[in-house]
């Protein structure tokens, strides 16, 4: 905010931070601020969870807010390092069915948790709930990537994809902070692949999977098959199991998704608004690749949301989710 006097002189700019009342409507996928534009969570070098509220358009992310607090002894931010080593993903209402976007996190203690959203983009860590896994599921400590994919199967409940070792796993049948089914989508070796996004990328009834391969740095689209009211997640197991039986090139060679960032095994996600994909680069910059149902991603259309050249950088950030 700034003021102007009668002579036309402007004052300096003063920033005011405040929360607005949450919308009575359910949050859009990935949106925690109520403007229907997906927002971005990161873990910074101090091990803190931060929220970057994205506005519509190609403007950069100028400001972040602490996104985690505790009310155990009054309301205060969590200590530095709480989120160090965590994997994070947000897309869906996981708890308690209030229409607010929640956070799923594999924490450094090796457990998987749901952090209920407070409607203002933050999370009271004291309200987290440990997710119970089926007996055949891999240990949460072994998970190297997690990706919340919304209700992919059509049962009205959120689903989760994850990698463990060389395998890709689907966790479905969610209720009461537990999954009833863990399915290894066997066939491919996922050691050198990044999960990027599951979404409707072809305009069909089924969702599709986008992944990045380390060996070439390219993105591929694997088309899903319809099953009942949703998607048959087993169609993501191999390209021969997919709709059409072949993976489609979705991004040109060596798209700047950041090999250094990949070492943290955190997926670069497609932001649902306009099929945009956020990429953390190894130089600390972050960019968005606008997507399309009719064209592959291209570096010619990307734009910066974090730019070290103008004083902002995500160097040392370990997760984007």
Coordinates of C-alpha atoms in Angstrom, one line a residue:
X1 CA 0.0 0.0 0.0
X2 CA 1.2 3.6 -0.6
X3 CA -0.3 7.0 -0.4
X4 CA -0.2 10.1 -2.5
X5 CA -0.4 13.7 -1.3
X6 CA -2.0 16.7 -2.9
X7 CA 1.1 17.6 -4.9
X8 CA 1.2 14.1 -6.5
X9 CA 4.1 12.7 -4.4
X10 CA 4.0 9.0 -3.7
X11 CA 5.0 7.6 -0.3
X12 CA 7.1 4.4 0.0
X13 CA 5.4 1.0 -0.2
X14 CA 4.2 -0.7 2.9
X15 CA 3.2 -4.3 2.9
X16 CA 0.4 -5.7 5.1
X17 CA -0.2 -9.4 5.6
X18 CA -3.6 -10.6 6.7
X19 CA -5.8 -13.7 6.2
X20 CA -9.2 -13.5 4.6
X21 CA -12.2 -15.7 5.6
X22 CA -12.0 -19.1 3.8
X23 CA -14.4 -19.6 0.9
X24 CA -17.5 -21.7 1.7
X25 CA -16.9 -23.6 -1.5
X26 CA -14.5 -26.6 -1.6
X27 CA -10.9 -25.8 -2.6
X28 CA -10.0 -26.4 -6.2
X29 CA -7.2 -29.1 -6.7
X30 CA -3.9 -27.7 -5.4
X31 CA -5.5 -24.3 -4.5
X32 CA -5.3 -23.3 -0.8
X33 CA -6.0 -19.5 -1.2
X34 CA -9.5 -19.7 -2.7
X35 CA -8.7 -18.1 -6.1
X36 CA -8.9 -21.4 -8.1
X37 CA -5.2 -21.1 -9.0
X38 CA -3.0 -23.9 -7.6
X39 CA -0.4 -22.7 -5.1
X40 CA 3.1 -24.0 -4.3
X41 CA 4.6 -25.4 -1.1
X42 CA 8.4 -25.7 -0.7
X43 CA 10.8 -26.8 2.0
X44 CA 13.6 -24.2 2.3
X45 CA 17.2 -24.7 3.3
X46 CA 16.3 -24.2 7.0
X47 CA 13.9 -27.1 6.8
X48 CA 10.8 -25.0 7.0
X49 CA 7.6 -25.4 5.0
X50 CA 6.7 -22.3 3.1
X51 CA 3.7 -21.3 1.0
X52 CA 3.9 -19.3 -2.3
X53 CA 0.5 -18.2 -3.3
X54 CA 0.4 -18.2 -7.1
X55 CA -1.8 -15.7 -9.0
X56 CA -3.2 -16.2 -12.4
X57 CA -0.8 -15.3 -15.2
X58 CA 3.0 -15.3 -15.7
X59 CA 3.9 -13.0 -12.7
X60 CA 6.8 -14.2 -10.5
X61 CA 6.4 -15.5 -7.0
X62 CA 7.4 -12.5 -4.9
X63 CA 6.7 -13.5 -1.3
X64 CA 6.3 -16.6 0.8
X65 CA 4.6 -17.3 4.1
X66 CA 5.5 -19.9 6.9
X67 CA 3.0 -22.7 6.4
X68 CA 3.4 -24.7 9.6
X69 CA 2.8 -23.9 13.2
X70 CA 2.0 -25.5 16.5
X71 CA -0.7 -24.6 19.1
X72 CA 0.8 -26.8 21.8
X73 CA 2.0 -23.8 23.8
X74 CA 0.3 -20.9 22.2
X75 CA 0.3 -20.4 18.4
X76 CA 3.9 -20.2 17.1
X77 CA 5.9 -21.4 14.1
X78 CA 7.5 -24.8 14.3
X79 CA 11.2 -25.0 15.0
X80 CA 13.7 -24.8 12.1
X81 CA 14.4 -28.2 10.6
X82 CA 11.0 -29.8 11.3
X83 CA 10.5 -30.5 7.6
X84 CA 14.1 -31.5 6.8
X85 CA 14.2 -34.7 4.7
X86 CA 10.4 -34.7 4.2
X87 CA 8.6 -35.6 0.9
X88 CA 5.5 -33.5 0.4
X89 CA 2.5 -33.4 -1.9
X90 CA -0.9 -31.7 -1.8
X91 CA -3.9 -32.4 -4.0
X92 CA -7.2 -33.3 -2.3
X93 CA -9.2 -33.2 0.9
X94 CA -7.7 -36.1 3.0
X95 CA -9.0 -35.1 6.4
X96 CA -11.6 -34.5 7.8
X97 CA -13.8 -34.1 4.6
X98 CA -14.2 -30.3 5.0
X99 CA -13.4 -29.4 1.4
X100 CA -10.0 -27.9 2.4
X101 CA -6.8 -29.0 0.7
X102 CA -4.5 -31.1 3.0
X103 CA -0.8 -32.0 2.9
X104 CA 0.5 -35.5 2.7
X105 CA 4.1 -35.9 3.9
X106 CA 6.6 -38.7 4.5
X107 CA 8.6 -37.3 7.4
X108 CA 12.1 -38.0 8.6
X109 CA 10.9 -40.4 11.2
X110 CA 9.9 -42.7 8.3
X111 CA 6.2 -42.4 8.7
X112 CA 3.5 -41.1 6.3
X113 CA 1.2 -38.4 7.7
X114 CA -1.8 -36.3 6.7
X115 CA -1.6 -32.7 7.8
X116 CA -5.2 -31.2 7.7
X117 CA -5.3 -27.7 6.2
X118 CA -6.7 -24.9 8.3
X119 CA -8.4 -23.0 5.4
X120 CA -5.7 -20.3 5.3
X121 CA -2.9 -22.2 3.6
X122 CA -1.3 -23.4 6.9
X123 CA -1.1 -26.6 8.9
X124 CA -1.1 -27.1 12.7
X125 CA 1.4 -29.9 13.1
X126 CA -0.3 -31.0 16.3
X127 CA -3.3 -32.2 14.3
X128 CA -1.4 -34.5 12.0
X129 CA -2.5 -38.1 11.7
X130 CA -0.3 -41.1 10.8
X131 CA -1.5 -43.0 7.7
X132 CA -2.0 -46.7 8.2
X133 CA -0.8 -48.8 5.4
X134 CA -1.8 -52.3 4.2
X135 CA 0.3 -55.3 5.3
X136 CA 1.8 -55.7 1.8
X137 CA 2.8 -52.1 1.4
X138 CA 6.4 -51.1 1.3
X139 CA 7.6 -49.3 4.5
X140 CA 6.9 -45.6 4.2
X141 CA 10.6 -45.0 5.1
X142 CA 11.5 -46.7 1.8
X143 CA 9.4 -44.3 -0.3
X144 CA 11.5 -42.1 -2.6
X145 CA 8.6 -40.1 -4.3
X146 CA 5.0 -39.5 -3.3
X147 CA 2.3 -37.9 -5.5
X148 CA -1.2 -37.2 -4.5
X149 CA -3.4 -37.7 -7.6
X150 CA -6.8 -36.8 -6.3
X151 CA -9.7 -39.3 -6.9
X152 CA -8.2 -41.2 -9.8
X153 CA -10.2 -44.4 -9.4
X154 CA -13.6 -42.8 -9.2
X155 CA -14.6 -44.0 -5.7
X156 CA -14.8 -40.4 -4.3
X157 CA -11.6 -40.8 -2.3
X158 CA -8.1 -39.4 -2.9
X159 CA -5.4 -41.8 -4.1
X160 CA -1.6 -41.8 -3.9
X161 CA 1.2 -42.9 -6.2
X162 CA 4.7 -43.6 -4.8
X163 CA 8.0 -45.1 -5.8
X164 CA 10.0 -47.5 -3.6
X165 CA 13.2 -49.1 -4.8
X166 CA 12.6 -49.9 -8.4
X167 CA 8.9 -50.2 -8.1
X168 CA 5.8 -47.9 -8.7
X169 CA 3.0 -48.3 -6.2
X170 CA -0.6 -47.2 -6.1
X171 CA -2.4 -46.7 -2.7
X172 CA -6.2 -46.8 -3.0
X173 CA -9.3 -47.4 -0.9
X174 CA -8.6 -44.5 1.4
X175 CA -10.8 -44.0 4.4
X176 CA -10.2 -43.0 8.0
X177 CA -6.5 -42.0 7.4
X178 CA -5.7 -45.5 6.1
X179 CA -5.4 -47.2 2.7
X180 CA -7.1 -50.6 2.2
X181 CA -5.1 -51.5 -0.9
X182 CA -1.5 -51.3 -2.0
X183 CA -0.7 -52.4 -5.5
X184 CA 2.7 -52.6 -7.1
X185 CA 2.4 -51.5 -10.7
X186 CA 5.2 -53.9 -11.7
X187 CA 6.9 -54.1 -15.1
X188 CA 9.1 -51.0 -15.3
X189 CA 12.2 -49.9 -13.4
X190 CA 11.4 -46.5 -11.8
X191 CA 14.9 -45.9 -10.3
X192 CA 15.8 -43.4 -13.0
X193 CA 12.4 -41.8 -13.4
X194 CA 10.5 -38.9 -11.8
X195 CA 6.8 -38.9 -11.2
X196 CA 5.5 -35.6 -12.6
X197 CA 1.7 -35.6 -12.8
X198 CA -1.5 -37.6 -13.1
X199 CA -4.3 -35.7 -14.8
X200 CA -6.6 -35.4 -17.7
X201 CA -4.2 -34.4 -20.4
X202 CA -5.9 -35.8 -23.5
X203 CA -9.5 -34.7 -22.8
X204 CA -10.7 -38.2 -22.3
X205 CA -12.5 -40.1 -19.5
X206 CA -9.3 -41.6 -18.1
X207 CA -6.4 -39.8 -16.4
X208 CA -2.9 -39.9 -17.8
X209 CA 0.6 -40.2 -16.2
X210 CA 3.5 -37.9 -17.1
X211 CA 7.0 -39.0 -16.0
X212 CA 10.5 -37.9 -16.6
X213 CA 13.4 -40.2 -17.4
X214 CA 16.9 -39.4 -16.1
X215 CA 18.7 -41.1 -19.0
X216 CA 17.4 -38.6 -21.6
X217 CA 15.9 -35.8 -19.5
X218 CA 12.7 -36.1 -21.5
X219 CA 9.0 -36.2 -20.4
X220 CA 6.7 -38.9 -21.6
X221 CA 2.9 -39.2 -21.4
X222 CA 1.4 -42.7 -20.6
X223 CA -2.3 -42.8 -21.4
X224 CA -4.6 -44.3 -18.8
X225 CA -7.5 -46.7 -19.4
X226 CA -11.0 -46.2 -18.2
X227 CA -12.2 -48.5 -15.4
X228 CA -15.8 -47.9 -14.2
X229 CA -16.1 -44.3 -13.2
X230 CA -12.4 -43.7 -13.0
X231 CA -9.0 -44.8 -14.2
X232 CA -7.4 -48.3 -14.1
X233 CA -4.1 -47.4 -12.4
X234 CA -2.6 -50.7 -13.6
X235 CA -2.5 -49.1 -17.1
X236 CA 0.4 -47.0 -15.7
X237 CA 2.5 -50.1 -15.0
X238 CA 4.0 -50.4 -18.5
X239 CA 3.6 -48.7 -21.8
X240 CA 2.1 -51.9 -23.3
X241 CA -0.6 -51.8 -20.6
X242 CA -1.5 -48.2 -21.4
X243 CA -4.2 -46.9 -23.7
X244 CA -2.6 -47.2 -27.2
X245 CA 0.2 -49.4 -26.0
X246 CA 3.0 -46.8 -26.3
X247 CA 4.4 -43.8 -24.4
X248 CA 4.2 -40.5 -26.1
X249 CA 6.9 -37.8 -26.0
X250 CA 5.5 -34.9 -24.0
X251 CA 8.6 -32.7 -23.5
X252 CA 11.7 -32.1 -25.6
X253 CA 15.1 -33.5 -24.7
X254 CA 16.7 -32.0 -21.5
X255 CA 13.8 -29.9 -20.3
X256 CA 15.1 -28.0 -17.3
X257 CA 13.7 -30.0 -14.5
X258 CA 16.9 -29.9 -12.5
X259 CA 19.0 -33.0 -12.0
X260 CA 20.1 -31.6 -8.6
X261 CA 16.5 -31.2 -7.5
X262 CA 15.8 -34.8 -8.7
X263 CA 18.3 -36.2 -6.2
X264 CA 15.8 -35.2 -3.5
X265 CA 13.3 -37.4 -5.3
X266 CA 10.5 -34.8 -5.1
X267 CA 8.2 -34.7 -8.2
X268 CA 7.8 -31.5 -10.2
X269 CA 4.1 -31.3 -10.5
X270 CA 1.7 -30.1 -13.2
X271 CA -0.4 -27.3 -11.7
X272 CA -3.9 -28.0 -12.7
X273 CA -4.8 -24.5 -13.9
X274 CA -4.0 -24.4 -17.6
X275 CA -2.0 -27.7 -17.3
X276 CA 1.1 -25.9 -16.1
X277 CA 4.1 -27.7 -14.8
X278 CA 6.4 -26.2 -12.2
X279 CA 10.1 -27.1 -12.5
X280 CA 12.9 -26.4 -10.0
X281 CA 16.2 -26.0 -11.8
X282 CA 19.6 -26.9 -10.5
X283 CA 20.7 -23.2 -10.6
X284 CA 18.0 -22.2 -8.1
X285 CA 15.6 -20.8 -10.6
X286 CA 12.0 -22.1 -10.9
X287 CA 10.0 -22.0 -14.1
X288 CA 6.5 -22.9 -15.3
X289 CA 5.9 -24.8 -18.6
X290 CA 2.4 -24.1 -19.9
X291 CA 0.9 -27.4 -21.1
X292 CA -1.7 -28.3 -23.8
X293 CA -3.8 -31.2 -24.9
X294 CA -2.5 -30.7 -28.4
X295 CA 1.2 -29.9 -28.0
X296 CA 4.1 -31.1 -25.9
X297 CA 5.9 -28.9 -23.4
X298 CA 8.5 -26.6 -24.8
X299 CA 11.2 -24.3 -23.3
X300 CA 10.1 -21.6 -25.8
X301 CA 6.9 -21.0 -23.8
X302 CA 8.2 -21.4 -20.3
X303 CA 8.4 -18.4 -17.9
X304 CA 10.3 -17.8 -14.6
X305 CA 8.4 -17.7 -11.3
X306 CA 11.7 -17.6 -9.3
X307 CA 14.6 -15.8 -10.9
X308 CA 18.0 -15.5 -9.2
X309 CA 18.9 -12.7 -11.6
X310 CA 16.5 -10.4 -9.8
X311 CA 17.3 -11.5 -6.2
X312 CA 15.1 -14.6 -5.6
X313 CA 16.4 -18.1 -5.6
X314 CA 15.4 -21.6 -4.5
X315 CA 18.9 -22.9 -4.2
X316 CA 19.0 -25.4 -1.4
X317 CA 15.3 -26.0 -1.4
X318 CA 14.7 -29.7 -1.0
X319 CA 11.1 -30.2 -2.0
X320 CA 8.3 -28.6 -4.1
X321 CA 4.9 -30.1 -3.6

